[in-house]
Coordinates of C-alpha atoms in Angstrom, one line a residue:
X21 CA 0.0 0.0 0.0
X22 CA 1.3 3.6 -1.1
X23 CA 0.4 6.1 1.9
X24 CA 1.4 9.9 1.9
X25 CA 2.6 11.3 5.5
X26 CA 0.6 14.3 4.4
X27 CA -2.6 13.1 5.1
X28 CA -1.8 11.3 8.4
X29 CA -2.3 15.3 10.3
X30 CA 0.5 14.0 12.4
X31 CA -2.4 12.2 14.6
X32 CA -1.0 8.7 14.2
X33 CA 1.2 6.2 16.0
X34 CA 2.0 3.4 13.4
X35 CA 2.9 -0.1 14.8
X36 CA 5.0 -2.4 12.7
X37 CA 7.4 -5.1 12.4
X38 CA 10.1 -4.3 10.5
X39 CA 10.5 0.1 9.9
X40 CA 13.3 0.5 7.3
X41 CA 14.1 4.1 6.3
X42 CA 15.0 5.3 3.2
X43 CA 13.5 3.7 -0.2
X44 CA 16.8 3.5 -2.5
X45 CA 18.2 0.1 -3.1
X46 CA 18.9 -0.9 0.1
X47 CA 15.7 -0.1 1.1
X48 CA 14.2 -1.6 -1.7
X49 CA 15.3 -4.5 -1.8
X50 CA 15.2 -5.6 1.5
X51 CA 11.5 -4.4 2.4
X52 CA 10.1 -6.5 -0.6
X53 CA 12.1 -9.5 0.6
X54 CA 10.8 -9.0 4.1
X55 CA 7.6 -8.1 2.6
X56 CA 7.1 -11.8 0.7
X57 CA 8.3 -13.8 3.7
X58 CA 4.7 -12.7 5.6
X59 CA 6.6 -9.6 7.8
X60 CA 4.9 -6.8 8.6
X61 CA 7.0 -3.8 7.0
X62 CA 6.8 0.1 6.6
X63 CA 8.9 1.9 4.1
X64 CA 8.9 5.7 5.1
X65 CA 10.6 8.2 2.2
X66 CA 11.5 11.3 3.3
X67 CA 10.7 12.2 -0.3
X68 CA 8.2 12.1 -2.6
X69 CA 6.9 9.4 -5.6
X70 CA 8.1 11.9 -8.9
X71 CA 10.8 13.3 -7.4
X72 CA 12.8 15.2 -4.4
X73 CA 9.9 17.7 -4.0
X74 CA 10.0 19.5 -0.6
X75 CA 12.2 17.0 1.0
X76 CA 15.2 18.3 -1.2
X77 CA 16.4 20.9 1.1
X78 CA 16.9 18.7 3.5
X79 CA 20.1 17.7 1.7
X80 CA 21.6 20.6 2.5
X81 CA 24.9 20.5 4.6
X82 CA 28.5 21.6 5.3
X83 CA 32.1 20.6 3.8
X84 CA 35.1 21.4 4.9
X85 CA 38.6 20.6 3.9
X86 CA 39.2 19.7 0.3
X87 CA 36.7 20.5 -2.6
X88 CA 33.5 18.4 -2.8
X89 CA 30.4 18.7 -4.8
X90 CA 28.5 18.9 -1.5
X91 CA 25.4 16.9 0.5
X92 CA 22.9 18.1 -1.3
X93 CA 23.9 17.8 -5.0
X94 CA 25.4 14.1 -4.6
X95 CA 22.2 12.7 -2.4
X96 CA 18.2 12.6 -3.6
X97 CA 15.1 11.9 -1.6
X98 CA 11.9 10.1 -3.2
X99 CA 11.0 6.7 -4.6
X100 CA 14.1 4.9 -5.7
X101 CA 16.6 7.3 -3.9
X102 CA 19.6 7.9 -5.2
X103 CA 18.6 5.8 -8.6
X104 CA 17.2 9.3 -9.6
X105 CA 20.6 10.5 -10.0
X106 CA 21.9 7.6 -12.2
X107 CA 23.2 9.1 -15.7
X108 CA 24.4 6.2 -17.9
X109 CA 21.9 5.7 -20.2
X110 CA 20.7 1.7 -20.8
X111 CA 18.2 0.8 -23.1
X112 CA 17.2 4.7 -23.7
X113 CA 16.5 5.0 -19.9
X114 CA 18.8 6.2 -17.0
X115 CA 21.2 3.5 -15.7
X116 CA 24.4 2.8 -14.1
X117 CA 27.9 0.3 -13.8
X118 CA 27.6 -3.1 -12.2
X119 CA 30.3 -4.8 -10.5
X120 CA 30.8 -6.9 -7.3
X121 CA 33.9 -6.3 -4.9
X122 CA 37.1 -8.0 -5.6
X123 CA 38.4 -11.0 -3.2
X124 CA 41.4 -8.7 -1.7
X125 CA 38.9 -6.1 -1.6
X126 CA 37.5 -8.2 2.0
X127 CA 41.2 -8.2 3.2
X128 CA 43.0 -5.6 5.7
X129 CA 44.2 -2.6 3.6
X130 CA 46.8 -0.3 5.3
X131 CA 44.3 2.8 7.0
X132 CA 44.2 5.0 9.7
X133 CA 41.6 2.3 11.4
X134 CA 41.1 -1.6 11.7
X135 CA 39.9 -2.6 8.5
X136 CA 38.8 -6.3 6.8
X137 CA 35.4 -7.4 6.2
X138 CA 33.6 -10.1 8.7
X139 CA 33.8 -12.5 5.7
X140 CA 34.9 -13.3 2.5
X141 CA 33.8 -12.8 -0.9
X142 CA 32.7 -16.2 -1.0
X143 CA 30.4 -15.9 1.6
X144 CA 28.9 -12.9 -0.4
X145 CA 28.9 -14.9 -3.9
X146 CA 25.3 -16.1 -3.2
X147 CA 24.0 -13.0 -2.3
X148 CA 25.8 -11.5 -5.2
X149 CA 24.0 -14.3 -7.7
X150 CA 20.4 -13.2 -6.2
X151 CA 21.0 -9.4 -6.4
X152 CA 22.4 -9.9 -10.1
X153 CA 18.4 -11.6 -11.0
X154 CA 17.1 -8.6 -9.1
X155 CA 18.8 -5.7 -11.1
X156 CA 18.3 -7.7 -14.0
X157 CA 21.6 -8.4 -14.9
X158 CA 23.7 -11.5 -16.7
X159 CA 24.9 -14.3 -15.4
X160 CA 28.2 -14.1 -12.5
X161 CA 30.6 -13.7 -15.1
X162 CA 33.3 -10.4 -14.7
X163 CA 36.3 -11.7 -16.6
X164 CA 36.4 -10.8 -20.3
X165 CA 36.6 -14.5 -21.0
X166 CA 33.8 -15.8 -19.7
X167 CA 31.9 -13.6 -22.3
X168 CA 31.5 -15.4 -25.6
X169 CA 33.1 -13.8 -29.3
X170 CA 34.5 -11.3 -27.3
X171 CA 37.7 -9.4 -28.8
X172 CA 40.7 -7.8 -26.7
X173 CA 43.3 -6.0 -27.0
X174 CA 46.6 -7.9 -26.5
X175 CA 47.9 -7.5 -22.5
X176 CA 51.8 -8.0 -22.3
X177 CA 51.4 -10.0 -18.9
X178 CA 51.6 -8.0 -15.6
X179 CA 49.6 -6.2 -13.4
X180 CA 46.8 -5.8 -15.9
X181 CA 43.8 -7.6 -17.1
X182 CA 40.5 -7.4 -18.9
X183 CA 37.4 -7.6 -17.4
X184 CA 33.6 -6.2 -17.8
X185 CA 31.0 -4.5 -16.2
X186 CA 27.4 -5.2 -16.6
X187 CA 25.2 -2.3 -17.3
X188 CA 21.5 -2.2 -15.9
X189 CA 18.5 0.6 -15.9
X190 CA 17.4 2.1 -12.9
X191 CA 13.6 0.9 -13.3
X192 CA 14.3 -2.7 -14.0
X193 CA 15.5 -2.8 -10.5
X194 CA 13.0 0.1 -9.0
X195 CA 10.2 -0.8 -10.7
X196 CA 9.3 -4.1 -10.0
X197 CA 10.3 -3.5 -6.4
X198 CA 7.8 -0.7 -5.8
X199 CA 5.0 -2.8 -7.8
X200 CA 5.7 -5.5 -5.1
X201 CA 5.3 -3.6 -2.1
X202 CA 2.7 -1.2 -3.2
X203 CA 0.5 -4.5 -4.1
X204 CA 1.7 -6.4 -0.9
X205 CA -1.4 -6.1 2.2
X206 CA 1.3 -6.3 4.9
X207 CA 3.7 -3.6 3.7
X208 CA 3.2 0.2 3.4
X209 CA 5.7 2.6 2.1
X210 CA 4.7 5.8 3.2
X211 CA 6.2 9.2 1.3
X212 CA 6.7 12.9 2.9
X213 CA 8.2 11.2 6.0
X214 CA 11.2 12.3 7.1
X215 CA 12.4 10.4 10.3
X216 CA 13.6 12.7 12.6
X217 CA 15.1 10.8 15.7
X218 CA 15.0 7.3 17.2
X219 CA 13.8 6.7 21.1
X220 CA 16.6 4.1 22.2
X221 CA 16.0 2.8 25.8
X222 CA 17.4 0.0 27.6
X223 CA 19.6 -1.2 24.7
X224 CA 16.1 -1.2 22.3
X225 CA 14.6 1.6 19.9
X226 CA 11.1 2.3 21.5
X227 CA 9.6 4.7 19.3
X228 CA 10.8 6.8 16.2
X229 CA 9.8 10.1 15.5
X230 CA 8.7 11.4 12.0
X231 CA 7.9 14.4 10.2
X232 CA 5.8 15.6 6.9
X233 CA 6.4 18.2 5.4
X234 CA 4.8 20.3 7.5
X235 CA 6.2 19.9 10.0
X236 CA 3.9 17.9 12.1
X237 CA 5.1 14.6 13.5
X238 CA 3.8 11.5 14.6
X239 CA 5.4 8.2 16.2
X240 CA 6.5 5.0 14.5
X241 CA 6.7 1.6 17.0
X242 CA 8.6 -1.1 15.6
X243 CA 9.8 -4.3 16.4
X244 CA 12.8 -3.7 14.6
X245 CA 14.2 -0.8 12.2
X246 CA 16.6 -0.7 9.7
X247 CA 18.0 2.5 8.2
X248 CA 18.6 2.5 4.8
X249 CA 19.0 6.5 3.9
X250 CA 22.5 6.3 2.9
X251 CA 25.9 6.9 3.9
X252 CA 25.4 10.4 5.1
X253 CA 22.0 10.4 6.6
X254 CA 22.6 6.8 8.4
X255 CA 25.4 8.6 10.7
X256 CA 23.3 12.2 10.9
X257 CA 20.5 10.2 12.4
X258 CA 22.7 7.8 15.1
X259 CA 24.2 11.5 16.0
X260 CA 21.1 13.0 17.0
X261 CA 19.9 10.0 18.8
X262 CA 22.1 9.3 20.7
X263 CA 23.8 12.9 22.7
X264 CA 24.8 11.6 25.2
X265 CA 27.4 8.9 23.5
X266 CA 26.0 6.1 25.0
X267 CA 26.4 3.8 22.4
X268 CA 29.5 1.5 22.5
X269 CA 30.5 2.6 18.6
X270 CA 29.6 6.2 19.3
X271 CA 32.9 7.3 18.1
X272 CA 33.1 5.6 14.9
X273 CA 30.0 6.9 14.0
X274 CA 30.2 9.2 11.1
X275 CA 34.2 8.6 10.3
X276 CA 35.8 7.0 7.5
X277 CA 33.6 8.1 4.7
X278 CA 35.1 6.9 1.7
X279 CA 34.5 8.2 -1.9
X280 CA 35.6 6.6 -5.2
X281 CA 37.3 9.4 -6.9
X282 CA 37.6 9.4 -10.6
X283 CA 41.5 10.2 -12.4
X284 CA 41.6 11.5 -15.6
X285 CA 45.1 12.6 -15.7
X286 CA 46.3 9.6 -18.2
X287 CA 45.6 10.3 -21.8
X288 CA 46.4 7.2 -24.8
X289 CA 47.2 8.5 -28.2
X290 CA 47.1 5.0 -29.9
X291 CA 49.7 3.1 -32.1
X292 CA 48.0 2.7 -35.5
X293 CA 44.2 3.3 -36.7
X294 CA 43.1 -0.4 -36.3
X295 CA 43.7 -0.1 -32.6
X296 CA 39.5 1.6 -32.6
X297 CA 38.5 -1.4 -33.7
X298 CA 39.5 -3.9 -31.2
X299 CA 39.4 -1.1 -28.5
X300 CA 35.4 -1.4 -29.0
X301 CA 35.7 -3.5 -26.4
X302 CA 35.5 -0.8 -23.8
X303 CA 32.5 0.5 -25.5
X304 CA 29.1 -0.5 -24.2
X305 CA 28.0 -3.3 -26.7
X306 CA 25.3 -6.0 -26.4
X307 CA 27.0 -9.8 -25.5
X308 CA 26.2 -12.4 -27.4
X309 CA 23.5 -13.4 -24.6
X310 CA 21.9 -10.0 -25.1
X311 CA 23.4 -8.6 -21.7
X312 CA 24.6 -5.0 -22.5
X313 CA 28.5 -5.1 -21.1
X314 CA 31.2 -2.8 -21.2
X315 CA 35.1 -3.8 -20.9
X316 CA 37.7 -2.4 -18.7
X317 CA 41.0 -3.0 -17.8
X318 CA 41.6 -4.0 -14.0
X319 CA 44.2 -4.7 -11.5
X320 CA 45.4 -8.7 -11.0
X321 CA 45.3 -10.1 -7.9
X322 CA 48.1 -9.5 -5.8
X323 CA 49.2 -5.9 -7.7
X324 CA 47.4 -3.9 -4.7
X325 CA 49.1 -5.5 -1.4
X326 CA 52.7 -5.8 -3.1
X327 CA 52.7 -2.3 -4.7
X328 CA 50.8 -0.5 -1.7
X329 CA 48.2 0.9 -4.8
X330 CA 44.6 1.3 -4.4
X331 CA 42.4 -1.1 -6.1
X332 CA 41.6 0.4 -9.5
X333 CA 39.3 0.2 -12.7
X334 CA 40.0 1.7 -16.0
X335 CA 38.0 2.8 -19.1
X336 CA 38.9 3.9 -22.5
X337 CA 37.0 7.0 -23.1
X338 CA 37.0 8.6 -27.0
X339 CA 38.7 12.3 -27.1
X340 CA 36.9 14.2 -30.0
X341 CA 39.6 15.2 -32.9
X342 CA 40.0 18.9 -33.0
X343 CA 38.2 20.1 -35.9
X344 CA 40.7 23.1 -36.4
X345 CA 43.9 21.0 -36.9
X346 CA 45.3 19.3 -40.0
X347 CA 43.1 16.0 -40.3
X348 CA 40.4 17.3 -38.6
X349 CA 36.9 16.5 -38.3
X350 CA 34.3 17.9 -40.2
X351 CA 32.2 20.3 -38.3
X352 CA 28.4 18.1 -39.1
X353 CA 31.1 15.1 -37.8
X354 CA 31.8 17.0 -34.3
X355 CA 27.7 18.2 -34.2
X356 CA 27.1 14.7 -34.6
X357 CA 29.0 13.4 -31.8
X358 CA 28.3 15.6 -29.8
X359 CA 24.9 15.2 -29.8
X360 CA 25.6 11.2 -29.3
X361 CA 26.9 12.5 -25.9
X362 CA 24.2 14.4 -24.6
X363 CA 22.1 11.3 -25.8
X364 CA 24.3 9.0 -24.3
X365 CA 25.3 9.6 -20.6
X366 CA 28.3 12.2 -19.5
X367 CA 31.2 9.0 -19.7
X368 CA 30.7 8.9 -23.5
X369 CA 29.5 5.3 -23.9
X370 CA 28.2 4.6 -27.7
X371 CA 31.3 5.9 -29.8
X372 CA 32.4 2.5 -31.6
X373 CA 29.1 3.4 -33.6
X374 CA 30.4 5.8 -35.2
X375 CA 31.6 5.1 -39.0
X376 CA 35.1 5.7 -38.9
X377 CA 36.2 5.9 -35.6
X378 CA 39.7 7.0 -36.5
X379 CA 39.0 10.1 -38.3
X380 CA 37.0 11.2 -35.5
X381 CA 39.1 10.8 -32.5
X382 CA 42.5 11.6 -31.5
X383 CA 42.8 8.6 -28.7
X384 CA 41.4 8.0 -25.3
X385 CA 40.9 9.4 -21.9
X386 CA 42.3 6.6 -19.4
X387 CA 39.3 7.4 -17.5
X388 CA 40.6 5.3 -13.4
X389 CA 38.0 5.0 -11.1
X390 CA 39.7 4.5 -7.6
X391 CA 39.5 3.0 -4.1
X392 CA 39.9 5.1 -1.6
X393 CA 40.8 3.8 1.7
X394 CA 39.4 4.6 5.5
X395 CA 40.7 7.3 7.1
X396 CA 38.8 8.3 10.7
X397 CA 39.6 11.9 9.5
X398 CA 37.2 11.8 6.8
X399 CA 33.6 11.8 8.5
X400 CA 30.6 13.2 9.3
X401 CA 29.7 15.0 11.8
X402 CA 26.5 17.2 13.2
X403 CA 26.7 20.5 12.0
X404 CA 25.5 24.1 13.9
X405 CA 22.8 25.0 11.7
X406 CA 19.7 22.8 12.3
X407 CA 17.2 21.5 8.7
X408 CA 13.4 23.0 9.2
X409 CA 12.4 20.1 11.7
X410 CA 15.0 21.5 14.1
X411 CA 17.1 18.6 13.3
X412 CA 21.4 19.2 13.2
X413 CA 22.4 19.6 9.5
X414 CA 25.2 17.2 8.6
X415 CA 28.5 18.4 7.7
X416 CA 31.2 16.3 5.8
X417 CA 35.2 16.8 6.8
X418 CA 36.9 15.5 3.7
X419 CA 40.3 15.4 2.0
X420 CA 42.8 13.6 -0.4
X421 CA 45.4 13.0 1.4
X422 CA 49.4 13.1 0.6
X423 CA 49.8 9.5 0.7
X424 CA 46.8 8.4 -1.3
X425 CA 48.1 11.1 -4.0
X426 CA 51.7 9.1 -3.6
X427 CA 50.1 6.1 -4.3
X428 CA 47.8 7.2 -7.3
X429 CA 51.1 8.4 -9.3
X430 CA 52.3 4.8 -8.6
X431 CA 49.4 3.5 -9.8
X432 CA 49.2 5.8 -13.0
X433 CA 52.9 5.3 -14.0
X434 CA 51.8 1.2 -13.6
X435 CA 49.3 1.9 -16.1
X436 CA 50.9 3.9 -18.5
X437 CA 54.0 1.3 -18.8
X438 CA 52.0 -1.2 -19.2
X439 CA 49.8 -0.1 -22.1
X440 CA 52.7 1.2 -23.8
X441 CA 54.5 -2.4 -23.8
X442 CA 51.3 -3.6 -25.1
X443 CA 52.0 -2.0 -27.7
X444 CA 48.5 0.6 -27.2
X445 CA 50.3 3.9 -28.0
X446 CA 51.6 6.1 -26.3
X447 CA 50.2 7.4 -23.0
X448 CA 50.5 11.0 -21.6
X449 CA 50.8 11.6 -17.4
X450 CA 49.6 14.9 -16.2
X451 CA 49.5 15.6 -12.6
X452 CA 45.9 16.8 -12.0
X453 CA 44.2 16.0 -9.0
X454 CA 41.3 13.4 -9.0
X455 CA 37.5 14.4 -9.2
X456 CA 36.0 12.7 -6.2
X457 CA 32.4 13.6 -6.6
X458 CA 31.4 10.2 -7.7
X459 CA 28.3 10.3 -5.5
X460 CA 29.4 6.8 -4.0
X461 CA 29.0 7.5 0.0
X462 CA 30.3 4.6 2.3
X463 CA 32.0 3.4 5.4
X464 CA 30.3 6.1 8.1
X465 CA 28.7 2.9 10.2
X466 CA 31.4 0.5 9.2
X467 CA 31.3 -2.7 10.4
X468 CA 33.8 -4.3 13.3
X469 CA 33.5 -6.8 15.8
X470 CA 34.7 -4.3 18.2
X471 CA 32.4 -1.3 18.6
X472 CA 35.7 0.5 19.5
X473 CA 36.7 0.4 16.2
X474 CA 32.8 -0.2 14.4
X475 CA 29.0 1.1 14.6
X476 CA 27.7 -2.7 13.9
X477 CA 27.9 -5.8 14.1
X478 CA 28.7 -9.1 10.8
X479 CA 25.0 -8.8 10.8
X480 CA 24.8 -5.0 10.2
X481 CA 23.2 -4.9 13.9
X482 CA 23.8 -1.3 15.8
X483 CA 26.7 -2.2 18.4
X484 CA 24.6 -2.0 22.0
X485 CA 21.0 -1.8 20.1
X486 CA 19.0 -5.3 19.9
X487 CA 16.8 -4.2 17.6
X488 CA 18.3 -1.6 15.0
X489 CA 20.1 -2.3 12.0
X490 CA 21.9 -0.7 8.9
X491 CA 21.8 -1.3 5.4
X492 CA 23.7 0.3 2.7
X493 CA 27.3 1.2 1.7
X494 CA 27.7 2.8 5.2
X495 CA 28.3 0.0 6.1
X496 CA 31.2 -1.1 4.2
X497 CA 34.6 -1.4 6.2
X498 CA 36.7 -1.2 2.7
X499 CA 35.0 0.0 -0.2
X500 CA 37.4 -1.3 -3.6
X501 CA 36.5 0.8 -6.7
X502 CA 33.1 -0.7 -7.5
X503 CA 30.1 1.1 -8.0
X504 CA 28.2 0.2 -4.6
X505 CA 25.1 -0.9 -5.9
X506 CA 25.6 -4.9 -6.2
X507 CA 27.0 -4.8 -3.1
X508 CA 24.1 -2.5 -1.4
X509 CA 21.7 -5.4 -3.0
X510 CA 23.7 -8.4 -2.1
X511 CA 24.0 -7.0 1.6
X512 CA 20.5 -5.9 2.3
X513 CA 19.5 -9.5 0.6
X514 CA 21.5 -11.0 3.3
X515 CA 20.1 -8.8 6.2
X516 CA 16.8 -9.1 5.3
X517 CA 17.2 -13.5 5.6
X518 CA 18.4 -12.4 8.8
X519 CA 15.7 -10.6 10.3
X520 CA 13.2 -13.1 8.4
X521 CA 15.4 -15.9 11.1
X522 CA 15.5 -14.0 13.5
X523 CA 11.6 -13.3 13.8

């Protein structure tokens, strides 16, 4: 059932099993799990079904230390969450990169804090196989091998090999979620209902409050609650709940918020004019299974722990000719392309299409999308100026650090060495610093055994709180270079078993 806050008058008390807050794919996914095992759930969304609406100021925060996009233009509210701000188009609708974590990716990196994961990617692997039928994926297959007729460039052998990411749209994972709970009789997702605080007594949350837009609040009871708002908003709302600190991981609340920041200081001018044709690989294209896949070039196992690099992904991204040198394009050429671009998504997916790929482009932005590692010093915190429910903003303390530049030149010169003795071309090193707005939040409610050193529990269980749980990337101890969704999926898949056993 769909409700809307709005009409409630802020008269009610709602009772429920399972609360879970925030409807991205966290929350999603695990509400319409718990949903079809016979579990009473609400969904509330701060936001609205079409869109942020009035909830979007809400977003609104602080940042300090190194330049940042900001809270409010890297988050969204409303059905589907942060899906809304997908922009790589699949199948003519907005979309995004799928990819799981990498083995080493579960493994202690060297950080300011404890890090490792609880388990192991193959623990994960089923989880990962469930979540791939949900988003509407392929089949478990990442290495450019396993994909039949598929041609690669040559790879003199080293630190670098081919893979693929799988490429899925927004609604084919949104959609039939929101069709399921909507339909269900014992799950309500209710819009325009921005929790607020929790009421945690006795190592328990009693009572939650929540506001519409209005302003005008009314009381949730659940068994259990699960928040599912994101990286950001997760560790804003343990903050103001709990004042006094007296939860066992209240320091590590809100620290080590990780990024994946995005390099584009390598450029490849290629060899010869064949090279386009087998670097089509890198170019979204249809498998021969019909799964739309896109190649990359990744880091073998091993390269990160015995060169101290951060775990890495790189795409060859076209670099238009300039139409005012000898050889240029022709100016309909460039009006042409360009327009594929807006069409296409900002990364410039689609350009193997083109006719003549050689007399169009000059060679390829090495486009790296990188790990980056926890640091306590990165976090949120609870800002001075309070939202219009009286609530603490958020504000985010972020920087790239020394070292993590240090190790990004190592990984670049890696790069560029190798390509170059695979006989690619030539590749170009400037010395730019990376963009890190890839809207990827994680790690502010990490997970640790010790609460000295973690804000939950394996299970994603609140350290001190029986019956509140996290779901989401804020959870992640590490974070690799994926995009986060998979993993968001896989994880809420596997808490949402959990509090189906445990009820």
């Amino acid at each position: 059932m769909l409700m809307d806050a709005r009409q409630l008058n802020g008269a009610a008390v709602l009772e429920t099993d399972v609360c879970t807050i925030g409807a991205g794919p966290a929350g999603l996914a695990l509400a319409s799990h718990l949903a079809g095992t016979g579990v009473d759930v609400l969904l509330l969304e701060s936001g609205g079904p079409d869109g942020e609406d009035v909830a979007s100021a809400l977003n609104d925060g602080t940042v300090t230390g190194d330049a940042y996009a900001g809270l409010a233009t890297t988050r969204s509210r409303g059905l589907s969450g942060t899906m809304r701000l997908w922009n790589t188009p699949v199948d003519g609708a907005s979309g995004a990169k799928y990819v799981p974590l990498d083995a080493w990716d579960f493994a202690p990196v060297r950080a300011t804090v404890p890090t490792g994961w609880p388990f192991d990617l193959a623990h994960l692997e089923p989880f990962y196989a469930r979540a791939l039928r949900l988003c509407g994926l392929g089949p478990a297959a990442w290495d450019a091998g396993a994909w039949r007729r598929e041609r690669t460039p040559a790879l003199a052998d080293g630190p670098l090999v081919h893979r693929v990411y799988q490429f899925g749209a927004a609604r084919r994972l949104a959609g039939p979620l929101l069709e399921q709970l909507t339909a269900a009789a014992n799950a309500r997702v209710c819009t325009y209902a921005t929790a607020c605080a929790l009421t945690l007594a006795n190592g328990r949350v009693t009572g939650l409050s929540v506001a519409d837009p209005a302003g005008k609040r009314f009381e949730v009871r659940p068994r259990v609650v699960v928040l599912a708002g994101g990286a950001i908003e997760n560790a804003r709302l343990l903050l103001v709940s709990d004042p006094e600190r007296r939860l066992p991981g209240h320091a590590s609340i809100g620290t080590c918020f990780m990024e994946h920041p995005r390099d584009h200081a390598l450029t490849l001018v290629p060899s010869s004019a064949t090279f386009y044709d087998a670097a089509s690989f890198y170019d979204r294209h249809r498998s021969a299974d019909g799964t739309t896949i896109g190649g990359r070039l990744a880091l073998a196992d091993g390269v990160t722990s015995t060169l101290d690099v951060p775990n890495a992904s790189v795409t060859l991204l076209p670099r238009l000719r300039s139409a005012g040198r000898p050889g240029g394009v022709p100016a309909r050429a460039l009006a042409w392309l360009r327009l594929l671009g807006r069409r296409r998504g900002t990364e410039g997916y689609g350009w193997s299409t083109a006719r003549d790929p050689a007399a169009l482009f000059e060679g390829f932005r090495l486009l790296i999308n990188l790990e980056q590692r926890p640091d306590a010093r990165n976090r949120i915190v609870l800002a001075d100026a309070h939202d219009a429910f009286g609530v603490p903003r958020a504000a985010l303390h972020w920087r790239w650090r020394a070292d993590e530049h240090a190790a990004l030149k190592r990984l670049r010169s890696l790069i560029a060495r190798t390509l170059e003795a695979s006989g690619f071309g030539r590749v170009h090193v400037a010395d730019s610093r990376p963009d890190p707005n890839a809207h990827h939040h994680a790690g502010t409610t990490r997970m640790h055994a010790d609460p000295a050193h973690g804000v939950t529990d394996a299970d994603g269980r609140v350290h001190g709180v029986d019956n509140l749980y996290v779901a989401g990337a804020s959870v992640f101890p590490t974070a690799g270079f994926a995009n986060p969704t998979l993993t968001i999926v896989a994880l809420a898949l596997r808490l949402a078993d959990h509090l189906a056993t445990r009820r």
